[in-house]
Coordinates of C-alpha atoms in Angstrom, one line a residue:
M1 CA 20.7 -30.3 42.3
T2 CA 23.3 -28.8 40.0
S3 CA 23.4 -25.2 38.7
T4 CA 22.0 -24.6 35.2
G5 CA 25.0 -22.5 34.3
I6 CA 22.6 -19.7 33.2
R7 CA 23.4 -16.2 34.3
L8 CA 22.1 -12.8 33.3
H9 CA 24.2 -10.9 30.8
A10 CA 26.1 -8.5 33.0
P11 CA 29.6 -7.0 33.4
A12 CA 32.0 -8.9 35.6
P13 CA 32.0 -7.8 39.3
G14 CA 34.3 -4.9 39.8
W15 CA 34.3 -5.2 43.6
S16 CA 33.6 -7.7 46.3
I17 CA 33.1 -8.1 50.0
D18 CA 33.0 -11.2 52.3
A19 CA 30.4 -12.3 54.8
D20 CA 29.1 -15.3 56.6
V21 CA 25.5 -14.6 55.4
V22 CA 24.0 -12.3 52.8
V23 CA 20.3 -11.5 53.2
V24 CA 18.6 -10.2 50.0
G25 CA 15.6 -8.1 50.9
S26 CA 14.6 -5.6 53.7
G27 CA 11.0 -6.6 54.5
V28 CA 9.9 -8.4 57.7
A29 CA 11.5 -11.7 56.6
G30 CA 14.8 -10.3 55.4
L31 CA 15.4 -7.9 58.4
T32 CA 14.3 -10.5 60.9
A33 CA 16.7 -13.1 59.4
A34 CA 19.5 -10.5 59.4
L35 CA 19.0 -9.5 63.0
R36 CA 18.9 -13.1 64.2
C37 CA 22.0 -14.1 62.2
E38 CA 23.9 -11.1 63.6
A39 CA 22.8 -11.9 67.1
A40 CA 24.2 -15.4 66.6
G41 CA 27.6 -13.9 65.9
L42 CA 27.5 -14.2 62.1
T43 CA 28.8 -11.5 59.8
T44 CA 25.7 -10.5 58.0
V45 CA 25.2 -8.2 55.0
V46 CA 21.8 -6.9 54.0
V47 CA 21.2 -6.2 50.3
T48 CA 18.0 -4.4 49.3
K49 CA 16.7 -3.2 46.0
A50 CA 15.5 0.2 47.2
R51 CA 16.1 1.9 50.5
L52 CA 16.3 -0.1 53.7
D53 CA 13.0 1.1 54.8
D54 CA 11.3 0.6 51.5
G55 CA 10.6 -3.2 51.5
S56 CA 7.3 -4.6 50.6
T57 CA 6.4 -5.0 54.3
R58 CA 5.7 -1.3 54.7
W59 CA 2.7 -1.6 52.3
A60 CA 0.9 -4.1 54.5
Q61 CA -2.2 -2.5 55.9
G62 CA -4.2 -5.2 57.6
G63 CA -1.9 -6.7 60.2
I64 CA -0.3 -9.8 61.5
A65 CA -2.3 -12.9 62.5
A66 CA -1.5 -14.9 65.6
A67 CA -3.4 -16.6 68.4
L68 CA -2.9 -13.8 70.9
G69 CA -6.5 -13.1 72.0
E70 CA -8.5 -14.5 74.9
G71 CA -10.1 -17.9 73.9
D72 CA -8.1 -18.2 70.7
T73 CA -5.7 -21.1 70.2
P74 CA -3.0 -22.1 67.7
E75 CA -5.3 -25.1 66.8
Q76 CA -8.1 -22.7 65.7
H77 CA -5.6 -20.6 63.7
L78 CA -4.4 -23.8 62.1
D79 CA -7.9 -24.9 61.1
D80 CA -8.7 -21.6 59.5
T81 CA -5.4 -21.7 57.6
L82 CA -6.0 -25.2 56.3
V83 CA -9.5 -24.3 55.1
A84 CA -8.2 -21.3 53.2
G85 CA -5.4 -23.3 51.6
A86 CA -7.9 -25.6 49.9
G87 CA -6.3 -28.9 50.6
L88 CA -2.7 -28.0 49.6
C89 CA -1.2 -26.6 52.8
D90 CA 1.6 -28.6 54.4
E91 CA 0.1 -29.2 57.8
E92 CA 3.5 -29.5 59.6
A93 CA 4.5 -26.1 58.1
V94 CA 1.2 -24.5 59.3
R95 CA 1.6 -26.0 62.7
I96 CA 5.0 -24.5 63.0
L97 CA 3.6 -21.1 61.9
V98 CA 0.7 -21.1 64.4
T99 CA 2.6 -22.5 67.4
E100 CA 5.7 -20.4 67.1
G101 CA 3.9 -17.4 65.8
P102 CA 2.6 -15.9 69.1
D103 CA 6.1 -15.8 70.7
A104 CA 7.6 -14.5 67.4
V105 CA 5.2 -11.6 67.5
R106 CA 6.1 -10.9 71.2
R107 CA 9.8 -10.8 70.2
L108 CA 8.9 -8.4 67.4
I109 CA 7.2 -6.2 70.0
A110 CA 10.3 -6.5 72.2
T111 CA 12.3 -5.3 69.2
G112 CA 10.3 -2.1 69.2
A113 CA 7.2 -2.6 67.1
Q114 CA 4.2 -0.8 68.7
F115 CA 0.8 -2.4 68.0
D116 CA -2.5 -0.7 68.7
A117 CA -3.6 -1.5 72.2
S118 CA -6.6 -0.6 74.5
T119 CA -6.2 1.6 77.6
D120 CA -5.5 -1.5 79.8
G121 CA -2.5 -2.4 77.5
R122 CA -4.1 -5.4 75.7
L123 CA -3.7 -5.7 72.0
E124 CA -6.6 -4.5 69.9
L125 CA -7.3 -7.4 67.6
T126 CA -9.5 -7.3 64.5
R127 CA -10.8 -9.9 62.2
E128 CA -10.3 -10.5 58.4
G129 CA -11.5 -12.9 55.8
G130 CA -11.3 -16.6 56.6
H131 CA -10.7 -16.1 60.3
H132 CA -13.3 -17.2 62.8
R133 CA -11.8 -15.1 65.6
R134 CA -10.4 -11.6 66.1
R135 CA -6.7 -12.4 65.9
I136 CA -5.2 -9.7 63.7
A137 CA -2.8 -7.3 65.5
H138 CA -2.5 -3.9 63.8
A139 CA -0.6 -0.7 64.2
G140 CA -1.5 2.9 63.4
G141 CA -5.0 1.7 62.4
D142 CA -4.1 0.5 58.9
A143 CA -0.3 1.1 58.9
T144 CA 0.9 -2.1 60.4
G145 CA 3.5 -2.8 57.8
A146 CA 5.0 0.6 58.1
E147 CA 5.3 0.2 61.9
I148 CA 6.9 -3.2 61.6
S149 CA 9.4 -1.9 59.0
R150 CA 10.2 1.1 61.2
A151 CA 11.0 -1.0 64.2
L152 CA 13.2 -3.5 62.3
V153 CA 15.0 -0.9 60.3
E154 CA 15.8 1.0 63.5
A155 CA 17.1 -2.3 65.1
V156 CA 19.3 -3.0 62.1
R157 CA 20.8 0.4 62.1
A158 CA 21.3 0.3 65.9
R159 CA 23.2 -2.9 65.6
G160 CA 25.3 -1.5 62.8
L161 CA 24.6 -4.2 60.2
P162 CA 26.4 -3.6 56.9
T163 CA 23.8 -2.8 54.2
I164 CA 23.9 -2.2 50.5
E165 CA 20.9 -0.2 49.4
N166 CA 19.6 0.4 45.9
A167 CA 21.1 -2.9 44.7
L168 CA 19.4 -5.3 42.3
V169 CA 20.6 -8.9 42.9
L170 CA 21.6 -10.6 39.7
D171 CA 22.7 -14.2 40.2
L172 CA 23.8 -16.8 42.7
L173 CA 27.4 -17.6 42.9
T174 CA 28.2 -21.3 43.4
D175 CA 31.4 -23.4 44.0
A176 CA 32.6 -26.5 42.1
E177 CA 30.3 -28.7 44.1
G178 CA 27.2 -26.6 43.4
R179 CA 27.1 -25.1 46.9
T180 CA 26.2 -21.4 47.5
A181 CA 29.1 -19.0 47.4
G182 CA 27.4 -15.6 47.4
V183 CA 25.6 -13.3 44.9
T184 CA 26.4 -10.8 42.2
L185 CA 24.5 -7.5 42.3
H186 CA 24.3 -4.1 40.7
V187 CA 24.3 -1.0 42.8
M188 CA 22.3 1.9 41.3
G189 CA 23.4 5.5 41.9
E190 CA 26.1 6.8 44.2
G191 CA 27.3 5.0 47.2
Q192 CA 30.2 3.2 48.7
H193 CA 29.8 0.5 46.0
D194 CA 28.8 1.3 42.4
G195 CA 28.0 -0.9 39.5
V196 CA 28.2 -4.7 39.4
G197 CA 29.9 -6.3 42.4
A198 CA 29.7 -9.5 44.5
V199 CA 29.1 -10.5 48.1
H200 CA 30.9 -13.8 48.8
A201 CA 29.1 -15.8 51.5
P202 CA 28.4 -19.6 52.1
A203 CA 24.8 -18.8 53.0
V204 CA 22.4 -16.7 51.0
V205 CA 18.9 -15.8 52.3
L206 CA 16.4 -14.8 49.6
A207 CA 13.7 -12.5 51.0
T208 CA 13.1 -10.5 47.9
G209 CA 9.3 -10.4 48.1
G210 CA 6.8 -10.9 45.4
M211 CA 6.3 -10.8 41.6
G212 CA 3.1 -8.8 41.3
Q213 CA 4.6 -6.6 38.6
V214 CA 4.1 -9.6 36.2
F215 CA 0.5 -8.3 35.9
S216 CA -0.7 -4.9 34.7
A217 CA -2.6 -4.0 37.9
T218 CA -1.2 -5.0 41.3
T219 CA -0.9 -3.9 44.8
N220 CA 2.9 -4.6 44.7
P221 CA 5.5 -1.8 44.4
A222 CA 7.3 -1.3 41.2
V223 CA 10.4 -3.3 42.5
S224 CA 8.4 -6.5 42.8
T225 CA 9.6 -8.1 39.6
G226 CA 10.2 -11.7 40.7
D227 CA 14.0 -11.3 41.0
G228 CA 14.4 -13.9 43.7
V229 CA 12.4 -16.6 42.0
A230 CA 14.3 -15.9 38.7
L231 CA 17.7 -16.0 40.4
A232 CA 16.8 -19.3 42.2
L233 CA 15.6 -20.9 38.9
R234 CA 18.8 -19.9 37.1
A235 CA 20.8 -21.4 40.1
G236 CA 19.0 -24.7 39.6
A237 CA 16.5 -24.4 42.5
E238 CA 13.0 -25.8 42.2
V239 CA 9.9 -23.6 42.5
S240 CA 6.4 -24.8 43.4
D241 CA 2.8 -23.8 43.1
L242 CA 3.5 -20.6 41.2
E243 CA 0.0 -20.9 39.6
F244 CA -1.5 -19.8 42.9
V245 CA -1.4 -16.0 42.7
Q246 CA -3.8 -14.3 45.1
F247 CA -5.8 -11.4 43.6
H248 CA -6.9 -9.1 46.4
P249 CA -10.6 -8.7 46.1
T250 CA -10.8 -5.0 47.1
V251 CA -8.3 -2.8 45.3
L252 CA -9.3 0.8 44.5
F253 CA -10.5 0.8 40.9
L254 CA -8.8 3.6 39.0
G255 CA -10.1 2.9 35.5
P256 CA -9.8 0.0 33.0
D257 CA -6.5 1.2 31.7
A258 CA -4.8 1.8 35.0
E259 CA -1.4 0.0 35.3
G260 CA 1.3 -0.5 37.9
Q261 CA 0.8 -0.4 41.7
Q262 CA -2.9 0.3 42.7
P263 CA -4.1 1.4 46.2
L264 CA -5.2 -1.4 48.4
V265 CA -8.4 -1.3 50.4
S266 CA -7.5 -3.6 53.3
E267 CA -9.5 -6.6 54.2
A268 CA -9.7 -5.2 57.7
V269 CA -12.3 -2.7 56.4
R270 CA -14.6 -5.6 55.7
G271 CA -13.5 -7.1 59.0
E272 CA -14.9 -4.0 60.7
G273 CA -18.3 -4.3 58.9
A274 CA -18.0 -2.9 55.4
H275 CA -20.3 -4.4 52.8
L276 CA -19.7 -5.4 49.1
V277 CA -22.5 -4.1 46.9
D278 CA -23.3 -3.7 43.2
A279 CA -24.4 -0.5 41.6
D280 CA -27.9 -1.1 42.9
G281 CA -26.7 -1.4 46.5
V282 CA -27.3 -5.2 46.6
R283 CA -25.0 -7.2 48.9
F284 CA -24.1 -10.0 46.5
M285 CA -21.9 -12.0 48.9
L286 CA -24.8 -13.0 51.1
G287 CA -25.6 -16.6 50.4
R288 CA -22.4 -17.3 48.6
H289 CA -20.5 -18.3 51.7
E290 CA -21.3 -18.6 55.4
L291 CA -18.8 -15.7 56.1
A292 CA -20.2 -13.5 53.3
E293 CA -17.7 -10.6 52.8
L294 CA -15.3 -12.3 55.2
A295 CA -15.0 -15.5 53.2
P296 CA -11.4 -16.4 52.1
R297 CA -10.0 -14.1 49.5
D298 CA -10.4 -16.4 46.5
V299 CA -14.1 -16.8 47.3
V300 CA -14.6 -13.0 47.5
A301 CA -12.6 -12.3 44.4
K302 CA -14.6 -14.8 42.4
G303 CA -17.8 -13.4 43.8
I304 CA -16.8 -9.9 42.7
V305 CA -15.8 -11.0 39.2
R306 CA -19.0 -13.1 38.7
R307 CA -21.1 -10.1 39.7
M308 CA -19.1 -7.9 37.3
L309 CA -19.7 -10.4 34.5
D310 CA -23.4 -10.7 35.4
R311 CA -23.9 -6.9 35.4
D312 CA -21.4 -6.2 32.6
A313 CA -19.6 -3.9 35.1
E314 CA -16.0 -2.9 35.4
H315 CA -16.0 -2.9 39.2
M316 CA -18.1 -3.4 42.3
Y317 CA -18.4 -1.2 45.4
L318 CA -17.3 -1.4 49.1
D319 CA -19.8 0.5 51.2
A320 CA -18.6 1.7 54.7
R321 CA -20.5 4.9 54.9
H322 CA -22.0 3.7 58.2
F323 CA -18.5 3.9 59.8
G324 CA -18.8 7.6 60.0
A325 CA -15.9 10.1 59.7
E326 CA -14.4 9.5 63.1
M327 CA -13.9 5.8 62.6
W328 CA -12.5 6.3 59.1
E329 CA -10.0 8.9 60.3
N330 CA -8.9 6.9 63.4
R331 CA -9.0 3.3 62.2
F332 CA -8.2 3.6 58.5
P333 CA -6.4 6.9 57.9
T334 CA -4.1 5.6 55.2
I335 CA -6.9 4.2 53.1
L336 CA -9.0 7.3 53.7
A337 CA -6.2 9.5 52.4
A338 CA -5.6 7.3 49.4
C339 CA -9.2 7.3 48.4
R340 CA -9.5 11.1 48.8
A341 CA -6.4 11.6 46.7
H342 CA -8.2 9.9 43.9
G343 CA -11.4 12.0 44.3
I344 CA -13.4 9.4 46.4
D345 CA -14.7 10.1 49.9
P346 CA -15.6 6.8 51.6
V347 CA -17.3 8.7 54.4
T348 CA -20.0 9.8 52.0
E349 CA -19.9 7.4 49.0
P350 CA -19.2 3.7 48.3
V351 CA -15.6 2.9 47.1
P352 CA -15.2 1.4 43.6
V353 CA -13.2 -1.8 43.9
A354 CA -12.0 -4.7 41.7
P355 CA -9.5 -7.5 42.2
A356 CA -5.8 -7.0 41.4
A357 CA -2.7 -9.2 41.7
H358 CA -1.6 -9.2 45.3
Y359 CA 0.4 -12.1 46.7
A360 CA 2.2 -15.2 45.3
S361 CA 1.3 -18.2 47.5
G362 CA 3.9 -20.3 45.6
G363 CA 7.6 -19.6 45.2
V364 CA 11.0 -21.1 45.7
R365 CA 10.5 -24.5 47.4
T366 CA 11.8 -24.8 50.9
D367 CA 11.6 -27.2 53.8
S368 CA 10.7 -26.3 57.4
R369 CA 14.1 -24.7 58.0
G370 CA 13.9 -22.5 54.9
R371 CA 16.4 -24.6 52.9
T372 CA 15.9 -24.7 49.1
T373 CA 17.1 -27.5 46.8
V374 CA 20.5 -25.6 46.4
P375 CA 22.8 -26.2 49.4
G376 CA 23.4 -23.0 51.2
L377 CA 20.5 -21.1 49.6
Y378 CA 17.6 -20.2 51.8
A379 CA 14.3 -18.4 51.1
C380 CA 11.6 -16.9 53.3
G381 CA 8.7 -14.5 53.0
E382 CA 6.7 -14.2 49.8
V383 CA 9.5 -15.4 47.6
A384 CA 9.4 -18.8 49.3
C385 CA 6.9 -21.7 49.1
T386 CA 7.0 -23.2 52.6
G387 CA 3.7 -25.0 52.2
V388 CA 2.0 -22.7 54.7
H389 CA -0.4 -21.0 52.2
G390 CA -1.4 -23.9 50.0
A391 CA -3.7 -22.8 47.2
N392 CA -4.7 -19.5 48.8
R393 CA -3.1 -17.5 51.6
L394 CA -5.2 -16.8 54.7
A395 CA -5.4 -13.0 55.3
S396 CA -2.5 -11.6 57.4
N397 CA -0.6 -14.9 57.6
S398 CA 2.1 -13.4 55.3
L399 CA 3.9 -11.2 57.9
L400 CA 3.7 -14.0 60.4
E401 CA 5.2 -16.5 58.0
G402 CA 8.1 -14.1 57.2
L403 CA 8.7 -13.6 60.9
V404 CA 8.6 -17.3 61.9
Y405 CA 10.6 -18.8 59.0
A406 CA 13.2 -16.1 59.1
E407 CA 13.9 -17.0 62.7
R408 CA 14.1 -20.7 61.7
I409 CA 16.6 -19.9 58.9
A410 CA 18.9 -18.0 61.2
S411 CA 18.8 -20.8 63.7
D412 CA 19.7 -23.4 61.0
I413 CA 22.6 -21.4 59.6
A414 CA 24.0 -20.8 63.1
S415 CA 23.6 -24.4 64.3
T416 CA 24.8 -26.3 61.3
G417 CA 28.2 -24.5 61.0
L418 CA 27.5 -23.7 57.4
H419 CA 29.0 -20.2 57.9
A420 CA 32.4 -21.8 58.6
R421 CA 32.9 -22.8 55.0
V422 CA 35.0 -20.4 53.0
P423 CA 33.2 -19.9 49.6
Q424 CA 35.2 -20.5 46.4
P425 CA 32.9 -19.1 43.7
L426 CA 33.4 -20.5 40.2
P427 CA 34.2 -17.8 37.5
A428 CA 31.3 -16.8 35.2
A429 CA 31.2 -18.4 31.8
G430 CA 32.9 -16.4 29.0
R431 CA 29.7 -16.0 26.9
P432 CA 26.5 -14.8 28.4
A433 CA 24.0 -17.7 28.6
H434 CA 20.9 -15.7 29.1
P435 CA 19.8 -13.0 26.6
L436 CA 18.2 -9.8 27.9
L437 CA 14.9 -8.4 26.9
P438 CA 14.4 -4.8 25.9
P439 CA 12.7 -2.6 28.6
E440 CA 9.5 -2.3 26.6
A441 CA 9.0 -6.1 26.9
R442 CA 7.8 -5.5 30.5
F443 CA 4.5 -4.0 29.3
T444 CA 4.0 -6.8 26.8
I445 CA 4.5 -9.4 29.5
Q446 CA 2.1 -7.6 31.9
R447 CA -0.7 -7.3 29.4
T448 CA -0.2 -10.8 28.2
M449 CA -0.4 -12.1 31.8
T450 CA -3.4 -10.0 32.8
R451 CA -5.3 -11.1 29.7
G452 CA -4.4 -14.8 29.8
A453 CA -3.5 -15.7 33.3
G454 CA -5.4 -13.3 35.5
V455 CA -8.4 -14.0 37.8
L456 CA -10.1 -15.9 35.1
R457 CA -8.1 -18.6 33.2
S458 CA -8.8 -21.2 30.6
E459 CA -6.8 -23.5 28.4
A460 CA -7.4 -21.2 25.5
S461 CA -6.3 -18.1 27.4
L462 CA -3.3 -19.8 28.9
A463 CA -2.2 -21.3 25.6
E464 CA -2.3 -17.8 24.0
A465 CA -0.3 -16.4 26.9
A466 CA 2.2 -19.2 26.6
D467 CA 2.6 -18.6 22.9
R468 CA 3.2 -14.8 23.3
L469 CA 5.7 -15.4 26.1
H470 CA 7.5 -18.1 24.0
R471 CA 7.8 -15.6 21.1
L472 CA 9.4 -13.0 23.4
H473 CA 11.8 -15.7 24.7
A474 CA 12.6 -17.0 21.2
D475 CA 13.2 -13.6 19.7
A476 CA 15.7 -12.7 22.4
R477 CA 17.4 -16.1 22.1
D478 CA 17.6 -16.0 18.3
A479 CA 19.1 -12.5 18.3
L480 CA 21.8 -13.7 20.7
D481 CA 22.5 -16.9 18.8
E482 CA 22.6 -15.2 15.4
N483 CA 24.7 -12.2 16.0
G484 CA 25.7 -12.3 19.7
K485 CA 23.7 -9.2 20.5
T486 CA 21.4 -8.8 23.4
A487 CA 19.7 -5.8 25.0
E488 CA 22.0 -3.5 26.9
P489 CA 22.6 -4.7 30.5
G490 CA 20.8 -2.5 33.0
V491 CA 18.1 -2.5 35.6
D492 CA 15.2 -2.2 33.1
T493 CA 16.4 -5.1 31.0
W494 CA 17.3 -7.3 33.9
E495 CA 13.9 -6.7 35.4
A496 CA 12.1 -7.5 32.1
T497 CA 14.1 -10.7 31.7
N498 CA 13.2 -11.8 35.3
L499 CA 9.5 -11.0 34.7
L500 CA 9.6 -13.2 31.6
C501 CA 11.2 -16.0 33.5
V502 CA 8.6 -16.1 36.2
A503 CA 5.7 -15.5 33.8
R504 CA 6.7 -18.6 31.8
V505 CA 6.8 -20.7 34.9
L506 CA 3.5 -19.4 36.2
V507 CA 1.7 -20.1 32.9
A508 CA 3.2 -23.6 32.6
A509 CA 2.0 -24.5 36.0
A510 CA -1.4 -23.0 35.4
R511 CA -1.8 -25.0 32.2
Q512 CA -0.7 -28.2 34.0
R513 CA -3.3 -27.8 36.8
E514 CA -6.6 -28.7 35.1
E515 CA -8.9 -27.8 37.9
T516 CA -10.2 -24.9 39.9
R517 CA -8.6 -24.7 43.4
G518 CA -8.1 -21.8 45.8
C519 CA -7.0 -18.7 43.8
H520 CA -6.4 -20.7 40.6
W521 CA -9.7 -20.4 38.7
R522 CA -10.0 -22.3 35.4
E523 CA -13.3 -21.5 33.6
D524 CA -12.9 -24.7 31.5
R525 CA -12.2 -26.8 34.6
P526 CA -14.6 -25.3 37.2
E527 CA -14.5 -28.1 39.8
R528 CA -11.9 -29.0 42.4
D529 CA -10.5 -32.4 41.7
D530 CA -8.8 -33.9 44.8
T531 CA -8.2 -37.3 43.3
A532 CA -6.1 -36.0 40.4
W533 CA -4.9 -32.6 41.6
R534 CA -4.3 -32.6 45.4
R535 CA -0.7 -32.4 44.4
H536 CA 2.0 -29.8 44.0
I537 CA 3.4 -28.7 40.7
V538 CA 7.2 -28.3 40.7
V539 CA 9.2 -26.5 38.0
R540 CA 12.9 -26.1 37.4
L541 CA 14.9 -24.5 34.6
N542 CA 16.9 -26.7 32.3
P543 CA 20.4 -25.7 31.1
D544 CA 18.9 -25.0 27.6
R545 CA 16.4 -22.6 29.2
S546 CA 13.4 -24.9 28.7
L547 CA 11.2 -25.7 31.7
A548 CA 10.9 -29.1 33.4
V549 CA 7.4 -29.4 35.0
R550 CA 6.4 -32.2 37.2
T551 CA 3.6 -33.1 39.6
T552 CA 4.3 -34.6 43.0
D553 CA 2.9 -38.0 43.8
T554 CA 1.3 -36.9 47.1
T555 CA 0.3 -33.7 48.9
D556 CA 3.6 -33.8 50.7
F557 CA 6.6 -32.0 49.4
P558 CA 9.7 -34.2 48.7
P559 CA 12.8 -33.3 50.7
T560 CA 14.7 -30.3 49.5
L561 CA 18.2 -31.7 50.0
P562 CA 19.7 -35.3 50.1
Q563 CA 20.5 -36.2 53.6
A564 CA 24.3 -36.2 52.8
Q565 CA 24.0 -32.5 51.9
E566 CA 22.1 -31.3 55.0
Q567 CA 25.2 -30.2 56.9

């Protein structure tokens, strides 16, 4: 796979540092990869878009799933994951996850993460949608992500790993043979490094999180603008299954015009017995699925939207008044505080909820060692598509996937000797190859995607979205071609340009998949079609900035790298 030659319009790097590995991202995947690489003796630099302790992991409420309870087994965890994935999980990838997961969680605990436990020291495990057993470990009631983040950040600081905070990664550097040679990045604000610079390294680990900000309403923080996926596409990497965006069923409804990050009401609330009801108090999930409110997320999200359409309502309700004040305060203090901050008291009234964009099951295509189709470029966590999640992620598998595959990446980098290569990055082309969008384009993209590629999709809605996105793309291209002008380089314009890149790919894949499967719901193609569509959709970016979209011949992913390039 060769680079596209496309890079964001940005100033030339004014400074550089050298490392064996650069990890981009400070969530569970990024910090785990960094710690394991450092432990293997590799000089490792962590780059993060915000503060080190402000990765997406800290927002995770529910917990981390692993077969740690009495009577539970990896095989049962595998079965639940495959069912949720609706026929598109890579079984080998899932088996790796569930068999290596329990020990990975134990190593996380040894690193310093403190999960809720009973008086006899055993982990308190809860249950979430799609799980047939209580296998979700949690911390602080509903603050699991914050605790995991705290433990990993403290470990990184204790080990003295070099970190570059408040830095937006721009593009991958490659050498004359198309191998990874580091990244360019822009550091915001004051610090040891300012402005655009570079980290030269033969191994780059993308752990940049999600792209939820491509939609108007999301549970993702404002920094989740798809930067890793866009960087990988410009570098020539393939992405897969980007049409499978999971909309969390129960997000606090703040009004029809609410935009940006919305408060999540964890699935664990339903796991402890909360009910979904309509305005008349009717439990509408009963009879729709054997697990009712604890069905896989795509089933619950569809159930909520169908009831909203039937009742011409803007939201449904989550009723957990029967928990009582003590349980709310002890088990779900974060959610309780968020609800009360918006004038809702779940102790005494049902909570208004509606689906919002939550998690990308697809991403940069990797193999079982986290390798992408670009030699030396790795990906893990939400930015990656390992094959674990298939068409719909099973609740609380995300933290586990980040943990397990980050460890596998560190092991691969250390064992292959990749770090011994001295990178020789090619200089950037003289003329910028990729025009930048103005900052206000971000809102146009978000509204276009929510309207045309949200929970409900059709050929008509997707075609309209594709047309609007193409016009944004063409307008920026034409301005650059005609007078050499583009929007002023900066964080806002780089983010808007990345959002457009991932939006175009998502819509192209959603149009290609003419069926309903997992969290991809086509109103005009309401049935699942295993004969034609039990396949993966793979997209790459051409040098002329057009998209190359193909469908795999089987459910299996093709290899990421030719055998000759594996070392």
